[in-house]
XYZ file of C-alpha atoms in Angstrom:
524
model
C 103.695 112.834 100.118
C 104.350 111.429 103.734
C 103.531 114.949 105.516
C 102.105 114.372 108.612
C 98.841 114.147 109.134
C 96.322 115.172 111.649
C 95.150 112.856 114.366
C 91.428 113.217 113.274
C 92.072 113.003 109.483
C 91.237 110.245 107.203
C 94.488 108.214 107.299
C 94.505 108.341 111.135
C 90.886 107.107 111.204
C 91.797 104.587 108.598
C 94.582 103.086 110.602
C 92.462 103.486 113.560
C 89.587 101.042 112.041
C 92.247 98.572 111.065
C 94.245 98.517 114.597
C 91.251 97.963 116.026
C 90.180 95.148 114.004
C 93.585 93.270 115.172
C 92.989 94.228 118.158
C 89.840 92.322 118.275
C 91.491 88.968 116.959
C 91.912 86.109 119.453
C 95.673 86.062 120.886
C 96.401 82.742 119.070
C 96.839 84.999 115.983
C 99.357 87.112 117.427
C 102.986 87.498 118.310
C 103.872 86.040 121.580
C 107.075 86.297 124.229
C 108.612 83.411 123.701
C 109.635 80.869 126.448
C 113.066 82.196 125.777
C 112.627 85.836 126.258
C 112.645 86.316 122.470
C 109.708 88.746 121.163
C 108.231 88.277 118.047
C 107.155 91.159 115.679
C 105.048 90.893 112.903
C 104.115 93.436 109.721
C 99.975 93.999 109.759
C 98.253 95.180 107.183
C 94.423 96.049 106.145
C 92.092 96.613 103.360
C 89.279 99.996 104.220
C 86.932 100.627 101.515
C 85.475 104.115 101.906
C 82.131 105.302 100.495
C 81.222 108.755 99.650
C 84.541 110.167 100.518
C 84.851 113.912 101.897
C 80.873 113.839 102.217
C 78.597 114.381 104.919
C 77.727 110.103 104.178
C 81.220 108.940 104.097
C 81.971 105.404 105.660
C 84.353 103.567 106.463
C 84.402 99.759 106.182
C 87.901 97.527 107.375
C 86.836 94.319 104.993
C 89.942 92.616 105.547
C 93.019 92.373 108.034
C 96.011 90.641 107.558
C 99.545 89.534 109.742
C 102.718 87.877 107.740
C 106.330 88.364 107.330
C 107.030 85.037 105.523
C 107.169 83.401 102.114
C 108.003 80.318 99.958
C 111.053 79.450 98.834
C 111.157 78.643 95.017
C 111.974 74.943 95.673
C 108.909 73.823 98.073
C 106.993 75.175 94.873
C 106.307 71.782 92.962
C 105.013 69.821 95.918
C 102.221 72.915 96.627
C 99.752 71.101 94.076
C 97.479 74.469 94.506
C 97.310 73.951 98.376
C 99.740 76.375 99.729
C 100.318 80.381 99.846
C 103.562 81.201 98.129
C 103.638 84.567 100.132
C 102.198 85.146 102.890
C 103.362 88.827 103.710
C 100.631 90.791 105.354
C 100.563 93.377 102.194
C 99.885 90.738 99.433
C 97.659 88.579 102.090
C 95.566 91.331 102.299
C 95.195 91.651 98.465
C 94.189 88.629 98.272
C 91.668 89.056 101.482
C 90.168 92.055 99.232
C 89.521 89.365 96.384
C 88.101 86.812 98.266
C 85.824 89.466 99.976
C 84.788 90.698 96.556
C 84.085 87.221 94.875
C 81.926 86.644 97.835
C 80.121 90.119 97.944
C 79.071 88.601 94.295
C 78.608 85.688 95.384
C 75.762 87.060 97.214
C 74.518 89.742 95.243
C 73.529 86.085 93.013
C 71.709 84.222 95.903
C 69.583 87.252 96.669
C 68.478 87.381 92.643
C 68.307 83.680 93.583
C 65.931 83.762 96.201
C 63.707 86.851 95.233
C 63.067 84.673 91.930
C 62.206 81.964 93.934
C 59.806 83.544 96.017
C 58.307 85.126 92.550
C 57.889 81.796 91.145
C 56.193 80.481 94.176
C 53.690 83.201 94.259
C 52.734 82.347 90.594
C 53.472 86.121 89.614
C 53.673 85.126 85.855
C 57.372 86.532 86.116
C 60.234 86.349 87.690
C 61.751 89.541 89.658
C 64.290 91.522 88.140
C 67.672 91.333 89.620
C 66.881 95.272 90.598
C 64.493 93.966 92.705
C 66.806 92.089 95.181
C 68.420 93.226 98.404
C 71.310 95.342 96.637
C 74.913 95.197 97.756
C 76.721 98.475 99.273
C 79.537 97.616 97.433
C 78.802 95.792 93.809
C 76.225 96.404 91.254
C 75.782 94.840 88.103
C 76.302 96.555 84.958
C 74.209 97.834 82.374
C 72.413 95.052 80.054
C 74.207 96.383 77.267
C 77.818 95.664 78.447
C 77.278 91.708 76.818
C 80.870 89.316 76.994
C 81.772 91.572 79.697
C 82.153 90.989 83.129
C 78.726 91.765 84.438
C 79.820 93.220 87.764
C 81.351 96.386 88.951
C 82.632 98.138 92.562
C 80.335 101.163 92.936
C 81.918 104.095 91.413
C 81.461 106.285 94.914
C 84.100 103.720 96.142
C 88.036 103.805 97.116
C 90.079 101.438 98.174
C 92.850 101.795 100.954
C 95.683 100.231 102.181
C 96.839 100.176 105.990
C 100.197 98.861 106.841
C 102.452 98.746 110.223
C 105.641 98.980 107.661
C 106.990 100.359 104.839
C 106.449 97.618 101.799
C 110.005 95.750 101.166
C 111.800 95.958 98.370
C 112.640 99.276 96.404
C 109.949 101.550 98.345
C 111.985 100.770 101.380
C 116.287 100.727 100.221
C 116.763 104.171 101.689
C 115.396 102.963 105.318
C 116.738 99.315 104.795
C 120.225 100.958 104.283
C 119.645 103.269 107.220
C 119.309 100.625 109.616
C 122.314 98.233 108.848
C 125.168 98.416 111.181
C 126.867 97.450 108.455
C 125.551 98.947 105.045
C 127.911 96.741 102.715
C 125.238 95.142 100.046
C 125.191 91.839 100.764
C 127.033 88.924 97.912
C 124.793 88.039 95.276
C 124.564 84.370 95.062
C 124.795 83.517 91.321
C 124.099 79.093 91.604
C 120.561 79.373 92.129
C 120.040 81.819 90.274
C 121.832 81.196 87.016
C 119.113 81.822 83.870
C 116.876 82.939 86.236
C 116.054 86.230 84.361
C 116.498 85.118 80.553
C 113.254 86.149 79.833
C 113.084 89.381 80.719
C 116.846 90.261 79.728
C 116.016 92.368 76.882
C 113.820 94.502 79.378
C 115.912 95.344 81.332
C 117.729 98.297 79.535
C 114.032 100.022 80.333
C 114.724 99.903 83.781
C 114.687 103.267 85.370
C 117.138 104.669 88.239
C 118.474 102.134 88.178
C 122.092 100.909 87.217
C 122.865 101.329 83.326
C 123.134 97.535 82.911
C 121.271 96.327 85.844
C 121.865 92.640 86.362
C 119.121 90.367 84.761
C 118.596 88.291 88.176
C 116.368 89.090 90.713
C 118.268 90.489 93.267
C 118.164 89.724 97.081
C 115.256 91.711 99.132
C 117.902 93.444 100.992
C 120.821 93.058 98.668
C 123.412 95.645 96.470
C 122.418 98.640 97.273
C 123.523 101.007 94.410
C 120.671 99.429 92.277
C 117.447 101.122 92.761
C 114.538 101.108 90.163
C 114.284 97.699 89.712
C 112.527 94.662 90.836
C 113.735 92.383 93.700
C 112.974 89.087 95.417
C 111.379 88.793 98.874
C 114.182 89.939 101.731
C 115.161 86.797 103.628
C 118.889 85.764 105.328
C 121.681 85.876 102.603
C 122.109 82.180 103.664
C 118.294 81.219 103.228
C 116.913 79.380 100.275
C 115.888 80.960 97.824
C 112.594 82.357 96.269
C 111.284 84.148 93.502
C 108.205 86.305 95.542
C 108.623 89.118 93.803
C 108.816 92.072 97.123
C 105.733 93.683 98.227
C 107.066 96.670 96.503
C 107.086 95.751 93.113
C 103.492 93.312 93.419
C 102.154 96.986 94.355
C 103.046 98.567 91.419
C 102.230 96.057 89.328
C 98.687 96.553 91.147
C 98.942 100.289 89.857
C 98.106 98.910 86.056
C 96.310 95.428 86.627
C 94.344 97.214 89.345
C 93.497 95.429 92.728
C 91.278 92.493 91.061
C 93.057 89.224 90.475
C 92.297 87.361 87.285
C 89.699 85.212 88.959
C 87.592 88.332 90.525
C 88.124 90.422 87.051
C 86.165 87.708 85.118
C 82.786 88.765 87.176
C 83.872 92.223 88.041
C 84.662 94.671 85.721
C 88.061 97.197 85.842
C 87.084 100.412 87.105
C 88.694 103.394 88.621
C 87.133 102.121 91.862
C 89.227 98.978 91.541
C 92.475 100.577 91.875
C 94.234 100.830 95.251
C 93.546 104.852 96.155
C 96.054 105.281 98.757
C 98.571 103.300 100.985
C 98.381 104.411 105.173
C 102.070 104.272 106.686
C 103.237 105.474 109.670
C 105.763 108.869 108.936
C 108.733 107.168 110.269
C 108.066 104.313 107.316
C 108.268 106.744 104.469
C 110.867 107.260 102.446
C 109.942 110.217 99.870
C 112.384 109.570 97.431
C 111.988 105.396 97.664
C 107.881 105.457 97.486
C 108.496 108.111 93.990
C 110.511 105.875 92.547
C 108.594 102.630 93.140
C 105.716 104.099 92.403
C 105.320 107.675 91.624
C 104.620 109.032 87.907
C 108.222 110.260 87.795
C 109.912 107.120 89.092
C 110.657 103.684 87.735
C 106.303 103.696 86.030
C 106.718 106.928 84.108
C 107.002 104.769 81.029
C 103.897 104.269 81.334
C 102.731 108.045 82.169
C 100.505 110.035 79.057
C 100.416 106.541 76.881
C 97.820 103.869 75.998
C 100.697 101.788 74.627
C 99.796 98.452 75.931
C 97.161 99.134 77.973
C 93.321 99.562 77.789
C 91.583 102.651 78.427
C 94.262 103.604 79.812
C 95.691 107.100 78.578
C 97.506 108.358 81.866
C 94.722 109.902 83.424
C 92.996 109.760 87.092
C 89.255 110.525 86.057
C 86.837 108.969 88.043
C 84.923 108.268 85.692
C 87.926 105.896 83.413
C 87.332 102.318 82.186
C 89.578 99.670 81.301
C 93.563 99.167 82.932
C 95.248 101.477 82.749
C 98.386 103.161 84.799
C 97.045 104.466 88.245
C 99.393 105.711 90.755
C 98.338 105.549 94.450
C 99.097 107.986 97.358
C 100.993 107.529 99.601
C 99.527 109.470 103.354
C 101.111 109.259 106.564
C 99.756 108.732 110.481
C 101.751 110.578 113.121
C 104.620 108.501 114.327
C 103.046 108.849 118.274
C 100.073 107.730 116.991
C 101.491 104.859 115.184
C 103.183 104.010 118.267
C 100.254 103.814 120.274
C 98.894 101.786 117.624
C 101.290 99.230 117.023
C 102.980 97.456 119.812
C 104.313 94.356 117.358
C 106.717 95.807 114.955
C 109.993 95.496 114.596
C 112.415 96.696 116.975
C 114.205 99.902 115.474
C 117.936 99.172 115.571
C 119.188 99.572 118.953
C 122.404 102.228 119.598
C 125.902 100.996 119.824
C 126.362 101.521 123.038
C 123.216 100.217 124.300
C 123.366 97.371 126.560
C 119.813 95.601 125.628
C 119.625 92.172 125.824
C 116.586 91.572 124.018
C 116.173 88.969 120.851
C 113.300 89.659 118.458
C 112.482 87.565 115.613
C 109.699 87.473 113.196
C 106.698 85.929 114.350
C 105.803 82.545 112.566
C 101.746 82.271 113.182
C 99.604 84.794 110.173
C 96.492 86.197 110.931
C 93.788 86.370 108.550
C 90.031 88.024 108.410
C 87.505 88.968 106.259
C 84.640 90.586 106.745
C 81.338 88.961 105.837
C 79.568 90.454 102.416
C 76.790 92.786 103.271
C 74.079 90.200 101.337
C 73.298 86.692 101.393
C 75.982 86.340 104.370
C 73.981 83.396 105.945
C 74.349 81.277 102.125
C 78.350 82.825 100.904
C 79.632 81.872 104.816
C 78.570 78.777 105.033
C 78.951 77.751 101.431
C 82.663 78.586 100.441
C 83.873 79.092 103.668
C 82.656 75.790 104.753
C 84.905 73.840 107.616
C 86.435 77.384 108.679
C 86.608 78.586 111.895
C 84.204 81.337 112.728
C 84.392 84.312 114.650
C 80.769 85.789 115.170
C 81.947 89.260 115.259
C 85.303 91.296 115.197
C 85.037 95.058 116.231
C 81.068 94.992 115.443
C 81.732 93.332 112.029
C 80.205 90.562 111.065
C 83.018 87.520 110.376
C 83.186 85.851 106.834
C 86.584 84.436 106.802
C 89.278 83.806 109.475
C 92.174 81.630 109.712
C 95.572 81.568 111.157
C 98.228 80.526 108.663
C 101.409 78.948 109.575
C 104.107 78.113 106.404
C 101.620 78.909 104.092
C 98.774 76.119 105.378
C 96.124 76.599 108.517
C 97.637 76.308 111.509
C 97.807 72.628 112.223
C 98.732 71.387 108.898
C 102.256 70.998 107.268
C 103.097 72.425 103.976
C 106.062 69.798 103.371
C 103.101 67.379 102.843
C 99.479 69.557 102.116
C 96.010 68.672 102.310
C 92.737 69.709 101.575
C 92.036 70.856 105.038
C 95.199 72.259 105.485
C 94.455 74.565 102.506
C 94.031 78.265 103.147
C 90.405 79.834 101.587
C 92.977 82.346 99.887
C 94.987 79.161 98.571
C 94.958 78.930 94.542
C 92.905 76.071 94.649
C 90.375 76.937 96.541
C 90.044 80.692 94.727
C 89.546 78.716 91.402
C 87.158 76.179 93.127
C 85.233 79.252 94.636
C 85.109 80.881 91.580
C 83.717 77.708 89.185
C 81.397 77.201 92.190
C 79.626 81.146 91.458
C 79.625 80.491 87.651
C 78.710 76.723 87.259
C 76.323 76.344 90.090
C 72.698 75.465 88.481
C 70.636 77.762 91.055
C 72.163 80.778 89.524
C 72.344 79.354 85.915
C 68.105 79.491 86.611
C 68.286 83.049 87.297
C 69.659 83.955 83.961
C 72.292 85.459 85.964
C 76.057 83.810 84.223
C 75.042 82.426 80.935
C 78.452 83.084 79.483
C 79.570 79.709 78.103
C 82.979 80.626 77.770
C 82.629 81.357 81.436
C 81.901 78.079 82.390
C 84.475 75.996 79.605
C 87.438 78.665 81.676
C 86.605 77.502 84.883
C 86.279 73.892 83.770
C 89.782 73.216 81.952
C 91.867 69.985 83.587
C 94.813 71.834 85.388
C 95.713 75.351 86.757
C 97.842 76.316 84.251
C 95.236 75.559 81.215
C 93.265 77.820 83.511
C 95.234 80.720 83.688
C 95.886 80.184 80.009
C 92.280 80.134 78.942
C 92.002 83.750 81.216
C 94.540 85.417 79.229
C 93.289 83.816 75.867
C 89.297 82.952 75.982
C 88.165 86.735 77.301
C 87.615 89.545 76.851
C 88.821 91.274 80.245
C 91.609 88.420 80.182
C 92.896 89.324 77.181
C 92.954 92.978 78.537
C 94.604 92.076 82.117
C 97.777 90.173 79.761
C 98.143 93.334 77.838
C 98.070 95.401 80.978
C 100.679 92.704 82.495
C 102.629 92.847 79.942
C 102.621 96.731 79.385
C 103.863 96.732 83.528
C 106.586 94.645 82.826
C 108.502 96.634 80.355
C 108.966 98.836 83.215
C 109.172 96.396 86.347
C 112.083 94.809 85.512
C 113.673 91.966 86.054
C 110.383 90.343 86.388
C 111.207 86.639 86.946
C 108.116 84.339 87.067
C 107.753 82.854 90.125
C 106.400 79.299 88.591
C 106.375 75.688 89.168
C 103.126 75.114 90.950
C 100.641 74.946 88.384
C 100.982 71.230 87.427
C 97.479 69.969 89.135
C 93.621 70.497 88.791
C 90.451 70.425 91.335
C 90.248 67.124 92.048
C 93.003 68.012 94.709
C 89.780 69.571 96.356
C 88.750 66.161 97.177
C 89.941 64.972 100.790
C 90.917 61.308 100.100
C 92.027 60.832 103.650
C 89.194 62.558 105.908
C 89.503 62.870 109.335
C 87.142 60.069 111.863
C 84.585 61.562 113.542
C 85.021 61.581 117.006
C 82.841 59.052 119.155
């Protein structure tokens, strides 16, 4: 793990797909030199789906690219009403790119069974085409007939998924480098006010916890804080001095992704858990990679090895890596390296590496404040999916000779231009919680693929329509199938990801917060 790789090999060419993807963006997405002199830096990160891997047909295929460094403290939460990322690092922006991407691949997988039985119905065939029949996605098929009450979807098993980051993850994947480049390496205070109780629930977990301290504390712990306590799960870094939150760090989201695979609980109701759904590997540059941090965050004989050679708690899922495995189950990733010179060459927006003692730089860098978000378009229907749910986004035809289906620069967690002390509609980010759930009851209510026989789950369609967020997520974990599967997979992570606070307050509202009450005039 973390050996370095060729400049030709499949990492390299990975990280080479991504780069040049951000290259491609417009420079209003990226870090700037300020009128100060200060230079920004900024963590990137992108999603590369790769077909037919080590064959003479393999492809490569960036479908999302991400920028971010920032998050939301814990108390901005109540006033988000659905409208506003809580996290908005590039790693767990990107996940979320990958699900929007994959709702609308489905999305139009549906309007070309749409329109084919159209055009059969028109023709007076008698019939209507079978949903074989229709231009097929490279990425999603539907399921065999048989699999009934299950999501009727899947990722094509000759698929894997790949990560592509600038940096290492924060939080316990990166201690060893985070203590290697203080100038002072005393663990910062913990501050016990705001976080009094925090942990309650998960106290009696904690004594799971592994490498870690024998009686870890049960609060989540700063990003960057106490350094003796590895193993366990931390907040988001941010100043000791800063507000609070409860982000769980990009770490410990991507293990949790190693059981409840890379689909969200939206996308997993349509597309069904597969070993092509788990996250296959994780591109960092060499100098990013800490051996012994990346096995213990996520390696079968670190902090997850409770969950190694058992189906306790989890679905299918019996501790091994077949391709050919169902269900969730525990699935760790690799992690593969890029030469640091190439990385270099790469890269010219990361974070400064901590200057010598005696230097006599000058320089301020701070963390750039403008996100950059894309998605690529799905590879059917892309004419119907980008101008239905991404609707009132800004467009780029083309990035890198891929066709644009989502782009967006986020600024505190809205589009730039908005505020998120006071969100609306528009200011709302397609990857926003709202407007996920509002794309997703859009795919399973609409009536022109109800006529296709395509979704004719009715519990589908009473999940999607419940009054308020929460009674959404609830109805998930409860009403299905693959919900019901996902909260035993959850739950079977968390005896081992510990202290895993919930990061909650923001689930208070429904989808009539979808409807702009205050629209902008239209300019004369």
């Amino acid at each position: 793990m973390g050996e370095q790789s060729p400049e030709n090999d499949l990492p390299s060419r990975i990280a080479r797909l991504v780069h040049t993807h951000f290259d491609t963006l417009p420079a209003r997405s990226k870090p700037i030199v300020r009128d100060d002199g200060t230079r920004e830096w900024i963590p990137m990160a992108g999603m590369v789906v790769v077909r037919g891997e080590n064959t003479p047909e393999e492809e490569l295929t960036c479908v999302a690219v991400t920028s971010g460094a920032k998050c939301l403290a814990a108390s901005q939460l109540a006033g988000c009403k659905g409208l506003v990322l809580h996290d908005w690092h590039a790693e767990i922006l990107a996940l979320r790119a990958f699900n929007y991407w994959v709702l609308n691949e489905v999305r139009g997988v549906l309007e070309g069974e749409r329109r084919v039985a159209s055009v059969a119905t028109d023709i007076d065939t008698g019939s209507r085409s079978s949903a074989s029949a229709s231009p097929s996605s490279r990425f999603i098929r539907r399921r065999h007939p048989s699999t009934k009450n299950n999501p009727p979807f899947e990722l094509h098993p000759d698929l894997k998924v790949y990560m592509c980051c600038t940096c290492a993850p924060c939080g316990d994947a990166s201690m060893e480098l985070t203590m290697a480049a203080q100038e002072d390496p005393t663990p910062w205070e913990e501050t016990t006010p705001a976080d009094a109780g925090m942990a309650s629930a998960t106290a009696t977990a904690t004594a799971t916890a592994t490498q870690a301290d024998p009686d870890p504390s049960p609060t989540l712990l700063d990003g960057r804080g106490h350094f003796s306590k590895l193993g366990i799960v931390r907040r988001k870094p941010a100043r000791a001095d800063a507000d609070s939150t409860k982000s769980k760090s990009c770490s410990d989201k991507l293990a949790l992704r190693q059981v409840s695979s890379l689909l969200n609980h939206e996308t997993a109701l349509l597309v069904d858990v597969t070993a092509s759904a788990y996250l296959a590997g994780v591109v960092l540059p060499e100098t990013e990679i800490s051996e012994v941090g990346c096995q213990r965050a996520f390696g079968r004989d670190g902090r997850m090895k409770g969950l190694v050679g058992s189906s306790s708690g989890l679905v299918g899922g019996d501790g091994r890596e077949g391709e050919d495995s169902t269900g969730y189950r525990f699935h760790p990733f690799k992690i593969l390296s890029i030469p640091s010179a190439l990385a270099d060459s790469l890269w010219k927006y990361g974070k400064p590496r901590q200057p010598p003692a005696s230097s006599s730089s000058t320089a301020k860098y701070k963390p750039g404040t403008i996100s950059a978000l894309w998605v690529v378009a799905p590879s059917v229907g892309a004419d119907q999916v980008v101008s239905g749910i991404a609707s009132g986004v800004k467009q780029l035809p083309k990035l890198a000779g891929s066709r644009t289906g989502l782009y967006e620069s986020i600024i505190g967690g809205v589009k730039q231009g908005s505020k998120a002390s006071a969100p609306v509609v528009r200011g709302a980010s397609a990857l926003s919680r709202v407007r996920m759930w509002g794309a997703l009851r859009d795919v399973i209510l609409s009536d022109e693929h109800n006529k296709t026989g395509s979704l004719v789950d009715e519990r589908l369609r009473q999940v999607v329509s419940v009054p308020t967020y929460a009674e959404f997520k609830q109805a998930i974990a409860t009403s299905t199938d693959s919900g019901r599967a996902r909260e035993q997979a959850l739950q079977a992570a968390k005896t081992v990801l510990v202290p895993w606070v919930p990061n909650s307050g923001d689930e208070d509202w429904g989808l009539e917060v979808l409807i702009d009450t205050n629209p902008k005039k239209r300019k004369r």
